Tab-separated table of C-alpha atoms in Angstrom:
chain	number	residue	atom	x	y	z
A	1	MET	CA	0.012	0.034	0.004
A	2	LEU	CA	1.475	3.338	-1.134
A	3	ILE	CA	0.687	6.376	1.066
A	4	GLU	CA	1.367	9.810	-0.457
A	5	LEU	CA	1.097	13.006	1.604
A	6	THR	CA	-0.311	16.035	-0.237
A	7	SER	CA	0.066	19.806	0.087
A	8	LEU	CA	-2.971	19.811	2.458
A	9	SER	CA	-2.340	18.391	5.928
A	10	GLY	CA	-4.503	15.336	6.436
A	11	VAL	CA	-5.403	14.794	2.762
A	12	VAL	CA	-3.652	11.641	1.596
A	13	VAL	CA	-3.482	9.663	-1.642
A	14	ILE	CA	-3.593	5.902	-0.969
A	15	THR	CA	-2.796	3.341	-3.695
A	16	PRO	CA	-3.474	-0.221	-2.576
A	17	SER	CA	-1.286	-2.931	-4.070
A	18	ARG	CA	-2.706	-5.045	-6.917
A	19	PHE	CA	-1.764	-8.622	-7.511
A	20	GLY	CA	-2.526	-9.723	-11.053
A	21	ASP	CA	-2.251	-12.637	-13.378
A	22	HIS	CA	-3.929	-13.839	-16.564
A	23	ARG	CA	-7.353	-13.735	-14.787
A	24	GLY	CA	-7.172	-10.095	-13.694
A	25	PHE	CA	-6.152	-8.784	-10.331
A	26	PHE	CA	-6.823	-8.823	-6.585
A	27	SER	CA	-6.506	-5.833	-4.297
A	28	GLU	CA	-7.373	-4.963	-0.703
A	29	SER	CA	-9.108	-1.638	-1.206
A	30	TYR	CA	-9.254	-1.118	2.582
A	31	ASN	CA	-7.254	-2.578	5.421
A	32	LYS	CA	-7.693	-0.943	8.835
A	33	ALA	CA	-4.457	-2.382	10.299
A	34	LYS	CA	-2.311	-1.348	7.319
A	35	LEU	CA	-3.664	2.234	7.468
A	36	ALA	CA	-3.095	2.384	11.222
A	37	GLU	CA	0.572	1.550	10.576
A	38	HIS	CA	0.678	4.913	8.720
A	39	GLY	CA	-1.148	6.823	11.445
A	40	ILE	CA	-4.500	6.700	9.692
A	41	GLU	CA	-7.081	5.513	12.246
A	42	MET	CA	-10.714	6.008	11.388
A	43	THR	CA	-13.883	4.012	11.980
A	44	PHE	CA	-16.024	3.955	8.844
A	45	VAL	CA	-19.740	3.439	9.316
A	46	GLN	CA	-21.219	3.894	5.874
A	47	ASP	CA	-20.303	3.073	2.288
A	48	ASN	CA	-21.743	5.156	-0.600
A	49	HIS	CA	-21.733	4.323	-4.288
A	50	SER	CA	-22.894	6.682	-7.024
A	51	LEU	CA	-23.058	6.512	-10.824
A	52	SER	CA	-22.679	9.543	-13.121
A	53	ASP	CA	-23.779	8.779	-16.675
A	54	THR	CA	-22.449	11.921	-18.321
A	55	VAL	CA	-18.899	13.212	-18.810
A	56	GLY	CA	-18.576	16.567	-16.998
A	57	THR	CA	-20.910	15.680	-14.112
A	58	VAL	CA	-19.824	17.733	-11.118
A	59	ARG	CA	-20.855	16.632	-7.608
A	60	GLY	CA	-19.709	18.987	-4.902
A	61	LEU	CA	-18.125	20.680	-3.223
A	62	HIS	CA	-19.872	19.114	-0.218
A	63	PHE	CA	-19.273	18.627	3.504
A	64	GLN	CA	-21.170	17.751	6.673
A	65	ALA	CA	-20.809	19.976	9.698
A	66	PRO	CA	-20.179	18.824	13.246
A	67	PRO	CA	-21.429	16.935	15.102
A	68	LYS	CA	-21.968	14.784	11.968
A	69	ALA	CA	-18.724	15.702	10.157
A	70	GLN	CA	-17.360	12.973	7.930
A	71	ASP	CA	-13.954	11.731	6.953
A	72	LYS	CA	-14.181	10.088	3.525
A	73	LEU	CA	-12.054	7.493	1.695
A	74	VAL	CA	-12.873	7.881	-2.001
A	75	ARG	CA	-12.167	5.606	-4.955
A	76	CYS	CA	-13.373	5.065	-8.503
A	77	GLY	CA	-15.089	1.772	-9.162
A	78	LYS	CA	-15.482	2.253	-12.900
A	79	GLY	CA	-14.412	4.969	-15.295
A	80	ARG	CA	-12.377	7.988	-14.424
A	81	LEU	CA	-12.857	11.157	-12.338
A	82	TYR	CA	-10.963	14.172	-10.996
A	83	ASP	CA	-11.405	14.282	-7.213
A	84	VAL	CA	-10.893	17.474	-5.179
A	85	ALA	CA	-10.561	18.406	-1.494
A	86	VAL	CA	-10.723	22.066	-0.309
A	87	ASP	CA	-9.465	23.124	3.128
A	88	ILE	CA	-12.333	24.985	4.958
A	89	ARG	CA	-10.791	24.901	8.463
A	90	LYS	CA	-10.784	28.407	9.934
A	91	GLY	CA	-7.249	29.403	10.897
A	92	SER	CA	-5.592	26.809	8.699
A	93	PRO	CA	-2.467	27.976	6.847
A	94	THR	CA	-3.967	26.316	3.755
A	95	TYR	CA	-7.514	27.632	4.159
A	96	GLY	CA	-9.238	27.853	0.757
A	97	GLN	CA	-6.531	25.817	-0.983
A	98	SER	CA	-7.335	22.693	-2.865
A	99	PHE	CA	-5.752	19.412	-3.902
A	100	GLY	CA	-6.987	17.295	-6.804
A	101	VAL	CA	-6.068	13.914	-8.178
A	102	GLU	CA	-7.355	11.671	-10.926
A	103	LEU	CA	-8.936	8.512	-9.630
A	104	SER	CA	-9.749	5.728	-12.054
A	105	PHE	CA	-10.476	2.051	-12.154
A	106	GLU	CA	-7.143	1.630	-13.877
A	107	ASN	CA	-4.867	3.501	-11.435
A	108	GLY	CA	-6.636	2.207	-8.253
A	109	LYS	CA	-5.816	5.407	-6.341
A	110	GLN	CA	-7.928	6.605	-3.431
A	111	LEU	CA	-8.216	9.964	-1.765
A	112	LEU	CA	-8.609	10.386	1.996
A	113	VAL	CA	-10.594	13.537	2.671
A	114	PRO	CA	-10.765	14.373	6.381
A	115	ALA	CA	-13.499	16.333	8.120
A	116	GLY	CA	-12.816	20.025	7.662
A	117	PHE	CA	-12.502	19.737	3.902
A	118	ALA	CA	-15.115	20.215	1.204
A	119	HIS	CA	-15.129	17.401	-1.322
A	120	GLY	CA	-16.181	17.185	-4.978
A	121	PHE	CA	-15.437	15.531	-8.268
A	122	VAL	CA	-15.982	15.772	-11.996
A	123	THR	CA	-16.387	12.737	-14.234
A	124	ARG	CA	-14.001	12.181	-17.140
A	125	GLU	CA	-15.739	9.159	-18.701
A	126	PRO	CA	-19.378	8.183	-19.200
A	127	GLY	CA	-20.736	5.715	-16.629
A	128	THR	CA	-18.253	6.661	-13.926
A	129	GLU	CA	-18.789	5.150	-10.504
A	130	ILE	CA	-17.489	6.672	-7.283
A	131	ILE	CA	-17.333	4.540	-4.088
A	132	TYR	CA	-16.516	6.043	-0.739
A	133	LYS	CA	-16.426	5.169	2.938
A	134	CYS	CA	-17.654	7.687	5.598
A	135	THR	CA	-16.957	7.964	9.316
A	136	ASP	CA	-20.478	9.197	10.077
A	137	ASP	CA	-23.994	8.634	8.737
A	138	TYR	CA	-25.587	10.922	6.176
A	139	ALA	CA	-27.277	13.795	7.990
A	140	PRO	CA	-28.936	16.244	5.537
A	141	GLN	CA	-29.571	18.804	8.308
A	142	THR	CA	-25.751	19.275	8.561
A	143	GLU	CA	-24.993	19.502	4.847
A	144	GLY	CA	-22.947	22.357	3.517
A	145	ALA	CA	-21.465	23.222	0.116
A	146	LEU	CA	-19.173	25.523	-1.776
A	147	LEU	CA	-19.660	26.746	-5.327
A	148	TRP	CA	-17.643	24.319	-7.505
A	149	ASN	CA	-16.309	27.029	-9.858
A	150	ASP	CA	-15.670	29.845	-7.341
A	151	PRO	CA	-12.650	31.722	-8.799
A	152	ALA	CA	-11.218	32.127	-5.286
A	153	LEU	CA	-10.685	28.358	-5.137
A	154	ASN	CA	-8.613	28.311	-8.403
A	155	ILE	CA	-9.576	24.699	-9.259
A	156	ASP	CA	-8.914	23.539	-12.774
A	157	TRP	CA	-11.729	21.029	-13.295
A	158	GLY	CA	-10.754	20.474	-16.919
A	159	ILE	CA	-14.214	21.629	-18.175
A	160	GLY	CA	-15.901	24.946	-18.888
A	161	ASN	CA	-18.831	26.265	-16.891
A	162	SER	CA	-21.264	25.482	-19.736
A	163	GLU	CA	-20.052	21.870	-19.872
A	164	ALA	CA	-20.770	21.080	-16.212
A	165	VAL	CA	-23.726	18.844	-15.390
A	166	LEU	CA	-24.886	20.024	-11.942
A	167	SER	CA	-27.680	19.495	-9.438
A	168	ASP	CA	-29.868	22.511	-8.689
A	169	LYS	CA	-28.291	22.588	-5.190
A	170	ASP	CA	-24.743	22.766	-6.501
A	171	LYS	CA	-25.648	25.542	-8.937
A	172	ILE	CA	-26.473	27.911	-6.087
A	173	ALA	CA	-23.889	26.879	-3.477
A	174	PRO	CA	-22.149	29.826	-1.732
A	175	LYS	CA	-18.673	31.123	-2.533
A	176	LEU	CA	-15.815	30.669	-0.108
A	177	ALA	CA	-16.046	34.363	0.869
A	178	ASP	CA	-19.655	33.777	2.004
A	179	LEU	CA	-18.935	30.603	3.932
A	180	ASP	CA	-19.086	30.667	7.750
A	181	SER	CA	-17.165	27.470	8.169
A	182	PRO	CA	-18.095	25.236	11.102
A	183	PHE	CA	-14.515	23.821	11.173
A	184	VAL	CA	-11.488	25.173	13.064
A	185	PHE	CA	-7.882	24.219	12.381
A	186	GLU	CA	-6.467	22.261	15.263
A	187	GLY	CA	-2.916	21.680	14.066
A	188	ALA	CA	-1.184	19.572	11.517
A	189	ALA	CA	-2.357	16.051	10.740
A	190	LEU	CA	-0.497	13.491	8.517
């Protein structure tokens, strides 16, 4: 299992090992003990799986506020997507900064997105599936969002505004400047 630290404290790219032969491959997509060896200790309580039929589908940037804040371990089950985490922890030296990585079925990479970060993705292939583990249950009353294309976030999604396929909720999400974040930076993580 390869663990790569990113420019955002706590956001980690994880690439599980794959063991292949003429039949295909085998991979442990999650192993609690192996992650704990790297200082990653979380208890996941829910798995989510979504399908986006259309290239350019943007979901996010979403978060859940305390007391139902979620850490997420995100991977691509089929297709290809660009996955993004944005630091929204008040007082963080990287507040408002983002990190993005391509996740695909082929590369097997996963992104660990801790609580205190908004999360979103854009699909790069039709029929893309995203699968992610969460450390708390879905709680719609604690949902929050940021506008995916807020210029202050400086995220290169690889698509133009007119190409994005969005939910009504994501179209009207607030900009970073209008966010009263429920998260506070408590020091460096991984």
